[in-house]
mmCIF file of C-alpha atoms in Angstrom:
data_model
loop_
_atom_site.group_PDB
_atom_site.id
_atom_site.type_symbol
_atom_site.label_atom_id
_atom_site.label_comp_id
_atom_site.label_asym_id
_atom_site.label_seq_id
_atom_site.Cartn_x
_atom_site.Cartn_y
_atom_site.Cartn_z
ATOM 1 C CA MET A 9 -103.624 114.622 -175.167
ATOM 2 C CA ASN A 10 -106.729 114.754 -177.405
ATOM 3 C CA GLN A 11 -109.362 112.851 -175.563
ATOM 4 C CA ASP A 12 -111.020 111.669 -178.598
ATOM 5 C CA LYS A 13 -108.360 110.726 -181.026
ATOM 6 C CA ILE A 14 -107.652 107.313 -182.096
ATOM 7 C CA VAL A 15 -104.455 106.064 -183.742
ATOM 8 C CA VAL A 16 -104.789 102.813 -185.651
ATOM 9 C CA VAL A 17 -101.171 101.209 -185.849
ATOM 10 C CA MET A 18 -100.372 99.141 -188.750
ATOM 11 C CA GLY A 19 -97.837 97.655 -191.270
ATOM 12 C CA GLY A 20 -94.307 97.503 -189.634
ATOM 13 C CA THR A 21 -91.556 95.101 -190.484
ATOM 14 C CA SER A 22 -93.021 91.602 -190.012
ATOM 15 C CA THR A 23 -93.704 88.969 -192.419
ATOM 16 C CA GLU A 24 -97.455 89.883 -192.125
ATOM 17 C CA ALA A 25 -96.824 93.704 -192.714
ATOM 18 C CA GLU A 26 -99.114 93.790 -195.694
ATOM 19 C CA ILE A 27 -102.053 91.952 -194.347
ATOM 20 C CA SER A 28 -101.702 94.151 -191.193
ATOM 21 C CA ARG A 29 -102.209 97.303 -193.540
ATOM 22 C CA GLN A 30 -105.326 95.687 -194.965
ATOM 23 C CA THR A 31 -106.508 95.222 -191.575
ATOM 24 C CA GLY A 32 -105.658 98.782 -190.329
ATOM 25 C CA GLN A 33 -107.132 100.467 -193.304
ATOM 26 C CA ALA A 34 -110.412 98.605 -192.870
ATOM 27 C CA ILE A 35 -110.501 99.566 -189.174
ATOM 28 C CA LEU A 36 -109.673 103.228 -189.961
ATOM 29 C CA LYS A 37 -112.261 103.371 -192.746
ATOM 30 C CA ALA A 38 -115.052 101.795 -190.364
ATOM 31 C CA LEU A 39 -114.345 104.112 -187.454
ATOM 32 C CA GLN A 40 -114.084 107.302 -189.751
ATOM 33 C CA SER A 41 -117.520 106.172 -191.192
ATOM 34 C CA LYS A 42 -118.920 106.251 -187.617
ATOM 35 C CA GLY A 43 -117.549 109.795 -187.161
ATOM 36 C CA TYR A 44 -114.579 109.099 -184.745
ATOM 37 C CA HIS A 45 -111.635 111.164 -184.924
ATOM 38 C CA ALA A 46 -109.133 108.446 -186.154
ATOM 39 C CA GLU A 47 -105.839 108.215 -187.955
ATOM 40 C CA GLY A 48 -103.551 105.630 -189.354
ATOM 41 C CA MET A 49 -99.918 105.268 -188.331
ATOM 42 C CA GLU A 50 -97.579 103.055 -190.203
ATOM 43 C CA LEU A 51 -95.227 101.276 -187.417
ATOM 44 C CA LYS A 52 -91.681 102.250 -187.417
ATOM 45 C CA PRO A 53 -90.168 100.196 -184.319
ATOM 46 C CA GLU A 54 -87.372 102.581 -183.824
ATOM 47 C CA THR A 55 -89.508 105.832 -183.347
ATOM 48 C CA PHE A 56 -92.678 104.285 -182.246
ATOM 49 C CA ALA A 57 -92.841 105.742 -178.622
ATOM 50 C CA GLU A 58 -91.998 109.259 -180.039
ATOM 51 C CA ASP A 59 -94.592 108.980 -182.957
ATOM 52 C CA ILE A 60 -97.403 108.175 -180.422
ATOM 53 C CA ARG A 61 -96.332 110.686 -178.162
ATOM 54 C CA LYS A 62 -96.256 113.300 -180.790
ATOM 55 C CA SER A 63 -99.839 111.985 -182.074
ATOM 56 C CA GLY A 64 -101.460 112.916 -178.875
ATOM 57 C CA CYS A 65 -103.899 110.203 -179.177
ATOM 58 C CA ALA A 66 -106.321 108.859 -176.367
ATOM 59 C CA ILE A 67 -105.773 105.191 -177.435
ATOM 60 C CA VAL A 68 -104.201 102.964 -179.923
ATOM 61 C CA PHE A 69 -106.123 100.489 -181.993
ATOM 62 C CA ASN A 70 -103.533 97.819 -182.423
ATOM 63 C CA ALA A 71 -103.802 96.394 -186.162
ATOM 64 C CA LEU A 72 -100.661 94.840 -186.125
ATOM 65 C CA HIS A 73 -100.105 91.281 -187.115
ATOM 66 C CA GLY A 74 -96.946 89.174 -185.980
ATOM 67 C CA LYS A 75 -93.702 90.706 -184.781
ATOM 68 C CA TYR A 76 -94.233 93.729 -182.472
ATOM 69 C CA GLY A 77 -98.048 93.868 -182.346
ATOM 70 C CA GLU A 78 -98.797 90.400 -181.502
ATOM 71 C CA ASP A 79 -95.674 89.551 -179.221
ATOM 72 C CA GLY A 80 -96.161 92.094 -176.436
ATOM 73 C CA LEU A 81 -93.692 94.619 -177.476
ATOM 74 C CA LEU A 82 -96.205 97.176 -178.594
ATOM 75 C CA GLN A 83 -98.237 96.573 -175.587
ATOM 76 C CA GLY A 84 -95.289 96.965 -172.957
ATOM 77 C CA THR A 85 -94.291 100.198 -174.579
ATOM 78 C CA LEU A 86 -97.680 101.531 -174.516
ATOM 79 C CA ASP A 87 -98.161 100.317 -170.677
ATOM 80 C CA MET A 88 -95.014 102.123 -169.909
ATOM 81 C CA MET A 89 -96.327 105.401 -171.712
ATOM 82 C CA GLY A 90 -99.709 104.971 -169.936
ATOM 83 C CA ILE A 91 -101.628 104.900 -173.129
ATOM 84 C CA PRO A 92 -104.682 102.341 -173.465
ATOM 85 C CA TYR A 93 -104.754 100.026 -176.492
ATOM 86 C CA THR A 94 -107.164 97.435 -177.767
ATOM 87 C CA GLY A 95 -106.747 93.796 -177.365
ATOM 88 C CA SER A 96 -104.739 91.749 -175.159
ATOM 89 C CA GLY A 97 -101.936 92.538 -172.683
ATOM 90 C CA VAL A 98 -98.125 91.649 -172.792
ATOM 91 C CA LEU A 99 -98.218 88.142 -171.238
ATOM 92 C CA ALA A 100 -101.368 87.053 -173.187
ATOM 93 C CA ALA A 101 -99.902 88.539 -176.346
ATOM 94 C CA ALA A 102 -96.468 86.840 -175.940
ATOM 95 C CA VAL A 103 -97.733 83.688 -174.948
ATOM 96 C CA THR A 104 -100.114 83.327 -177.845
ATOM 97 C CA MET A 105 -97.908 84.489 -180.447
ATOM 98 C CA ASP A 106 -95.279 81.765 -179.519
ATOM 99 C CA LYS A 107 -96.786 78.491 -180.647
ATOM 100 C CA ALA A 108 -94.675 76.328 -178.319
ATOM 101 C CA ALA A 109 -95.364 78.465 -175.221
ATOM 102 C CA SER A 110 -99.028 78.423 -175.907
ATOM 103 C CA LYS A 111 -98.956 74.580 -176.270
ATOM 104 C CA ARG A 112 -97.535 74.517 -172.836
ATOM 105 C CA VAL A 113 -100.356 76.474 -171.374
ATOM 106 C CA PHE A 114 -103.078 74.130 -173.102
ATOM 107 C CA VAL A 115 -101.473 71.133 -171.799
ATOM 108 C CA ALA A 116 -101.141 72.720 -168.260
ATOM 109 C CA GLU A 117 -104.783 73.646 -168.340
ATOM 110 C CA GLY A 118 -106.087 70.512 -169.808
ATOM 111 C CA ILE A 119 -107.353 72.001 -173.023
ATOM 112 C CA PRO A 120 -107.221 69.419 -175.757
ATOM 113 C CA THR A 121 -104.668 69.912 -178.204
ATOM 114 C CA PRO A 122 -102.684 67.769 -180.837
ATOM 115 C CA ARG A 123 -99.562 65.974 -179.388
ATOM 116 C CA SER A 124 -96.417 67.887 -180.167
ATOM 117 C CA HIS A 125 -92.645 68.484 -179.649
ATOM 118 C CA THR A 126 -90.729 71.602 -179.727
ATOM 119 C CA TYR A 127 -87.310 71.200 -181.899
ATOM 120 C CA TYR A 128 -84.392 74.010 -181.718
ATOM 121 C CA ARG A 129 -82.062 74.957 -184.581
ATOM 122 C CA HIS A 130 -79.050 73.487 -183.285
ATOM 123 C CA GLU A 131 -80.737 70.071 -183.047
ATOM 124 C CA MET A 132 -80.573 69.969 -186.900
ATOM 125 C CA LYS A 133 -77.134 68.605 -186.290
ATOM 126 C CA ARG A 134 -78.549 65.345 -185.519
ATOM 127 C CA SER A 135 -80.697 63.413 -187.714
ATOM 128 C CA LEU A 136 -83.793 65.254 -186.705
ATOM 129 C CA ALA A 137 -86.073 64.102 -189.569
ATOM 130 C CA GLU A 138 -85.490 60.381 -188.534
ATOM 131 C CA GLU A 139 -86.236 61.033 -184.951
ATOM 132 C CA ILE A 140 -89.500 62.850 -185.910
ATOM 133 C CA GLN A 141 -90.593 60.091 -187.988
ATOM 134 C CA GLN A 142 -89.925 57.742 -184.916
ATOM 135 C CA GLU A 143 -91.730 60.035 -182.611
ATOM 136 C CA PHE A 144 -94.838 60.580 -184.946
ATOM 137 C CA SER A 145 -96.680 58.956 -187.685
ATOM 138 C CA LEU A 146 -96.709 60.864 -190.976
ATOM 139 C CA PRO A 147 -98.597 63.272 -191.853
ATOM 140 C CA VAL A 148 -97.421 65.696 -189.387
ATOM 141 C CA VAL A 149 -97.398 69.473 -189.154
ATOM 142 C CA VAL A 150 -94.359 71.615 -188.895
ATOM 143 C CA LYS A 151 -94.664 75.212 -187.660
ATOM 144 C CA ALA A 152 -92.234 77.875 -187.094
ATOM 145 C CA ALA A 153 -93.080 78.768 -183.743
ATOM 146 C CA SER A 154 -93.453 82.607 -183.938
ATOM 147 C CA GLN A 155 -95.305 83.274 -187.229
ATOM 148 C CA GLY A 156 -98.960 83.854 -188.197
ATOM 149 C CA SER A 157 -101.111 83.735 -191.385
ATOM 150 C CA SER A 158 -99.954 80.285 -191.701
ATOM 151 C CA ILE A 159 -96.666 81.384 -192.691
ATOM 152 C CA GLY A 160 -93.811 78.800 -191.937
ATOM 153 C CA VAL A 161 -96.324 76.094 -191.430
ATOM 154 C CA TYR A 162 -96.077 72.923 -193.501
ATOM 155 C CA ILE A 163 -98.150 69.631 -193.721
ATOM 156 C CA VAL A 164 -95.668 66.981 -194.255
ATOM 157 C CA GLU A 165 -97.089 63.786 -195.804
ATOM 158 C CA THR A 166 -93.717 61.952 -197.039
ATOM 159 C CA PRO A 167 -90.432 61.384 -195.385
ATOM 160 C CA ASP A 168 -88.716 63.174 -198.416
ATOM 161 C CA ASP A 169 -90.418 66.370 -197.526
ATOM 162 C CA LEU A 170 -89.783 66.475 -193.948
ATOM 163 C CA SER A 171 -86.338 67.754 -193.878
ATOM 164 C CA HIS A 172 -87.029 70.407 -196.611
ATOM 165 C CA ALA A 173 -90.029 71.496 -194.147
ATOM 166 C CA LEU A 174 -87.742 71.681 -191.147
ATOM 167 C CA HIS A 175 -85.061 73.706 -193.031
ATOM 168 C CA GLU A 176 -87.789 76.049 -194.259
ATOM 169 C CA ALA A 177 -89.527 76.504 -190.826
ATOM 170 C CA PHE A 178 -86.071 77.291 -189.154
ATOM 171 C CA GLU A 179 -85.502 80.145 -191.589
ATOM 172 C CA TYR A 180 -88.193 81.944 -189.650
ATOM 173 C CA ASN A 181 -87.555 80.861 -185.908
ATOM 174 C CA ASN A 182 -84.960 79.015 -183.811
ATOM 175 C CA GLU A 183 -87.829 76.953 -182.686
ATOM 176 C CA VAL A 184 -89.953 74.703 -184.577
ATOM 177 C CA LEU A 185 -93.337 72.863 -183.356
ATOM 178 C CA VAL A 186 -93.908 69.377 -184.732
ATOM 179 C CA GLU A 187 -97.361 68.400 -184.310
ATOM 180 C CA GLU A 188 -99.544 65.441 -184.920
ATOM 181 C CA PHE A 189 -101.929 65.924 -187.980
ATOM 182 C CA ILE A 190 -105.773 65.970 -186.980
ATOM 183 C CA LYS A 191 -107.912 64.922 -189.850
ATOM 184 C CA GLY A 192 -111.324 66.564 -189.771
ATOM 185 C CA LYS A 193 -113.083 69.679 -189.907
ATOM 186 C CA GLU A 194 -111.339 72.986 -189.616
ATOM 187 C CA LEU A 195 -113.005 75.453 -187.094
ATOM 188 C CA THR A 196 -112.371 78.907 -185.617
ATOM 189 C CA VAL A 197 -114.196 80.548 -182.834
ATOM 190 C CA ALA A 198 -113.785 84.316 -182.005
ATOM 191 C CA VAL A 199 -114.057 85.093 -178.284
ATOM 192 C CA TRP A 200 -114.547 88.575 -176.704
ATOM 193 C CA GLY A 201 -114.411 90.100 -173.413
ATOM 194 C CA ASN A 202 -112.482 90.897 -170.280
ATOM 195 C CA GLU A 203 -111.948 89.442 -166.771
ATOM 196 C CA GLU A 204 -115.770 90.137 -165.938
ATOM 197 C CA LYS A 205 -117.634 88.648 -169.035
ATOM 198 C CA LYS A 206 -116.504 86.597 -172.163
ATOM 199 C CA GLU A 207 -118.657 85.634 -175.001
ATOM 200 C CA ALA A 208 -117.994 83.093 -178.153
ATOM 201 C CA PHE A 209 -119.133 84.173 -181.562
ATOM 202 C CA PRO A 210 -120.672 81.569 -183.885
ATOM 203 C CA ILE A 211 -118.368 78.875 -184.794
ATOM 204 C CA ILE A 212 -117.078 79.390 -188.393
ATOM 205 C CA GLU A 213 -116.209 76.122 -190.513
ATOM 206 C CA ILE A 214 -113.588 76.750 -193.193
ATOM 207 C CA THR A 215 -113.184 74.871 -196.521
ATOM 208 C CA THR A 216 -110.793 75.468 -199.328
ATOM 209 C CA ALA A 217 -110.404 74.834 -203.017
ATOM 210 C CA SER A 218 -106.812 73.496 -202.095
ATOM 211 C CA GLY A 219 -107.762 71.548 -199.004
ATOM 212 C CA ARG A 220 -105.643 73.576 -196.769
ATOM 213 C CA TYR A 221 -106.227 76.943 -195.210
ATOM 214 C CA ASP A 222 -102.619 78.303 -196.044
ATOM 215 C CA TYR A 223 -101.589 82.108 -196.557
ATOM 216 C CA GLU A 224 -103.192 81.926 -200.270
ATOM 217 C CA SER A 225 -106.504 80.501 -199.128
ATOM 218 C CA LYS A 226 -106.816 83.111 -196.299
ATOM 219 C CA TYR A 227 -105.871 86.232 -198.552
ATOM 220 C CA THR A 228 -107.183 85.207 -202.015
ATOM 221 C CA LYS A 229 -110.856 86.147 -202.683
ATOM 222 C CA GLY A 230 -112.763 83.040 -203.576
ATOM 223 C CA ALA A 231 -110.101 80.395 -202.338
ATOM 224 C CA SER A 232 -111.812 79.772 -198.958
ATOM 225 C CA THR A 233 -115.476 79.421 -197.766
ATOM 226 C CA HIS A 234 -116.498 80.326 -194.411
ATOM 227 C CA ILE A 235 -119.666 78.156 -193.276
ATOM 228 C CA ILE A 236 -121.472 79.983 -190.483
ATOM 229 C CA PRO A 237 -122.694 78.231 -188.400
ATOM 230 C CA ALA A 238 -120.592 75.446 -188.679
ATOM 231 C CA ARG A 239 -121.964 71.972 -189.641
ATOM 232 C CA VAL A 240 -122.079 70.452 -186.174
ATOM 233 C CA SER A 241 -124.632 69.318 -183.870
ATOM 234 C CA GLU A 242 -126.115 71.953 -181.163
ATOM 235 C CA GLU A 243 -124.588 69.889 -178.455
ATOM 236 C CA LYS A 244 -121.168 69.571 -180.337
ATOM 237 C CA ALA A 245 -121.159 73.476 -180.825
ATOM 238 C CA GLY A 246 -121.873 74.354 -177.148
ATOM 239 C CA GLU A 247 -118.677 72.066 -176.129
ATOM 240 C CA ILE A 248 -116.772 74.055 -178.779
ATOM 241 C CA ARG A 249 -117.672 77.489 -177.865
ATOM 242 C CA GLN A 250 -117.086 76.570 -174.289
ATOM 243 C CA LEU A 251 -113.692 75.384 -175.024
ATOM 244 C CA ALA A 252 -112.898 78.532 -177.022
ATOM 245 C CA VAL A 253 -113.821 80.705 -173.753
ATOM 246 C CA ARG A 254 -111.633 78.183 -171.642
ATOM 247 C CA THR A 255 -108.644 78.793 -174.063
ATOM 248 C CA PHE A 256 -109.127 82.524 -174.151
ATOM 249 C CA THR A 257 -109.257 82.506 -170.424
ATOM 250 C CA ALA A 258 -106.338 80.235 -169.837
ATOM 251 C CA CYS A 259 -104.072 82.467 -172.116
ATOM 252 C CA GLY A 260 -105.248 85.741 -170.378
ATOM 253 C CA CYS A 261 -106.766 87.059 -173.498
ATOM 254 C CA ARG A 262 -108.927 90.209 -173.602
ATOM 255 C CA GLY A 263 -110.658 92.225 -176.218
ATOM 256 C CA VAL A 264 -111.126 89.960 -179.241
ATOM 257 C CA ALA A 265 -109.130 86.922 -179.969
ATOM 258 C CA ARG A 266 -109.694 83.881 -182.330
ATOM 259 C CA VAL A 267 -109.215 80.343 -181.248
ATOM 260 C CA ASP A 268 -108.433 77.922 -184.212
ATOM 261 C CA MET A 269 -109.325 74.360 -183.752
ATOM 262 C CA MET A 270 -109.619 71.037 -185.536
ATOM 263 C CA LEU A 271 -112.593 68.839 -184.990
ATOM 264 C CA SER A 272 -111.390 65.283 -185.565
ATOM 265 C CA GLU A 273 -113.480 62.621 -187.617
ATOM 266 C CA ASP A 274 -114.488 61.038 -184.242
ATOM 267 C CA GLY A 275 -115.733 64.323 -182.998
ATOM 268 C CA VAL A 276 -113.052 65.412 -180.671
ATOM 269 C CA PRO A 277 -112.205 69.269 -180.768
ATOM 270 C CA TYR A 278 -108.542 70.069 -180.607
ATOM 271 C CA VAL A 279 -107.210 73.554 -180.123
ATOM 272 C CA ILE A 280 -104.353 74.452 -182.517
ATOM 273 C CA GLU A 281 -103.525 78.168 -181.594
ATOM 274 C CA VAL A 282 -104.925 81.656 -180.387
ATOM 275 C CA ASN A 283 -104.672 84.646 -182.340
ATOM 276 C CA SER A 284 -104.675 87.634 -180.132
ATOM 277 C CA VAL A 285 -104.930 90.194 -183.046
ATOM 278 C CA PRO A 286 -107.082 88.361 -185.609
ATOM 279 C CA GLY A 287 -107.282 89.800 -189.238
ATOM 280 C CA MET A 288 -109.955 92.316 -190.170
ATOM 281 C CA THR A 289 -109.666 92.439 -193.673
ATOM 282 C CA GLU A 290 -112.881 92.038 -195.832
ATOM 283 C CA LEU A 291 -111.862 88.180 -196.116
ATOM 284 C CA SER A 292 -111.231 87.747 -192.425
ATOM 285 C CA LEU A 293 -113.043 85.424 -190.147
ATOM 286 C CA VAL A 294 -113.995 87.523 -186.993
ATOM 287 C CA PRO A 295 -115.903 90.274 -189.085
ATOM 288 C CA ASP A 296 -117.777 87.331 -190.785
ATOM 289 C CA ALA A 297 -118.687 85.929 -187.257
ATOM 290 C CA GLY A 298 -119.646 89.391 -186.144
ATOM 291 C CA ARG A 299 -122.142 89.693 -188.980
ATOM 292 C CA ALA A 300 -123.776 86.432 -188.315
ATOM 293 C CA MET A 301 -124.361 87.753 -184.795
ATOM 294 C CA GLY A 302 -126.021 90.844 -186.410
ATOM 295 C CA ILE A 303 -123.071 93.073 -185.685
ATOM 296 C CA GLU A 304 -121.822 95.054 -188.567
ATOM 297 C CA PHE A 305 -118.081 95.833 -188.890
ATOM 298 C CA PRO A 306 -117.943 99.502 -187.707
ATOM 299 C CA GLU A 307 -119.895 98.381 -184.766
ATOM 300 C CA LEU A 308 -117.637 95.513 -184.132
ATOM 301 C CA CYS A 309 -114.695 98.006 -184.261
ATOM 302 C CA GLU A 310 -116.601 100.387 -181.785
ATOM 303 C CA ARG A 311 -117.146 97.534 -179.259
ATOM 304 C CA ILE A 312 -113.433 96.589 -179.391
ATOM 305 C CA LEU A 313 -112.636 100.086 -178.399
ATOM 306 C CA GLU A 314 -115.125 100.024 -175.638
ATOM 307 C CA MET A 315 -113.508 97.070 -174.140
ATOM 308 C CA ALA A 316 -110.353 98.756 -174.122
ATOM 309 C CA GLY A 317 -111.928 101.444 -171.813
ATOM 310 C CA PHE A 318 -112.625 104.127 -174.858
ATOM 311 C CA ARG A 319 -115.634 106.167 -174.265
ATOM 312 C CA ILE A 320 -118.073 105.494 -177.065
ATOM 313 C CA SER A 321 -119.987 108.637 -178.033
#
């Protein structure tokens, strides 16, 4: 094993593979700019274990979004091989990737989150759209349970669109989460740390030209604006940052994770979801929050490695 070699794993076969490659390349470039022996690796699930073994790396920098990288599969494989890696472990990754599972954690831990219900594909045999309209007031948010980057997420405002959104979401997953719509400010808070110490980054408020922070808004230059710090009072900011750390802890995260929230018009913060492998592209939120703390991107990558046990030279 090369004691200094870092392998940045990216790409793969998920719906977020291209964004993962952008994240991976940005991390790779940052580490190499600091003089680290870092190499990129495109994920091939069927040969991953052998590819990593042959690389002789000391640590894996996980830049995978979606399937394999955020659901615990990469983490479990590396645990069995005894190779350290950045970010959360198996359980935290699996729980945060599954929106229905993370909802159960939020509710059990008393973390404020929009009211929701999980539906399964076989239930489409019933008049599911009618049931949902009886249970929730429109608009509602329909989400495929295990996708990221706002893929498979639909804000439904009319009854005519509800059945279509359900069919689309079930194309991605057997489970679909239907959630009450919270009108207000869209916020996100990155948290980093481990069991001993955790710290919240500055709060980011997200505004978009379209009014929705969807896939296009996230990854199209100029389509969204990150306001740092968010336009909230100092007291409210403290409450939101504490809530982010509580959520990070409840899900068992480590390294860096991003907690997405909605701040309702009456000032109540609601946790929407947690991203255990947040994006690290030039348009991504966590690097922006890091810069607001005075931490440039290469140093941010170094600190993530350090939290995973890698010796920083």
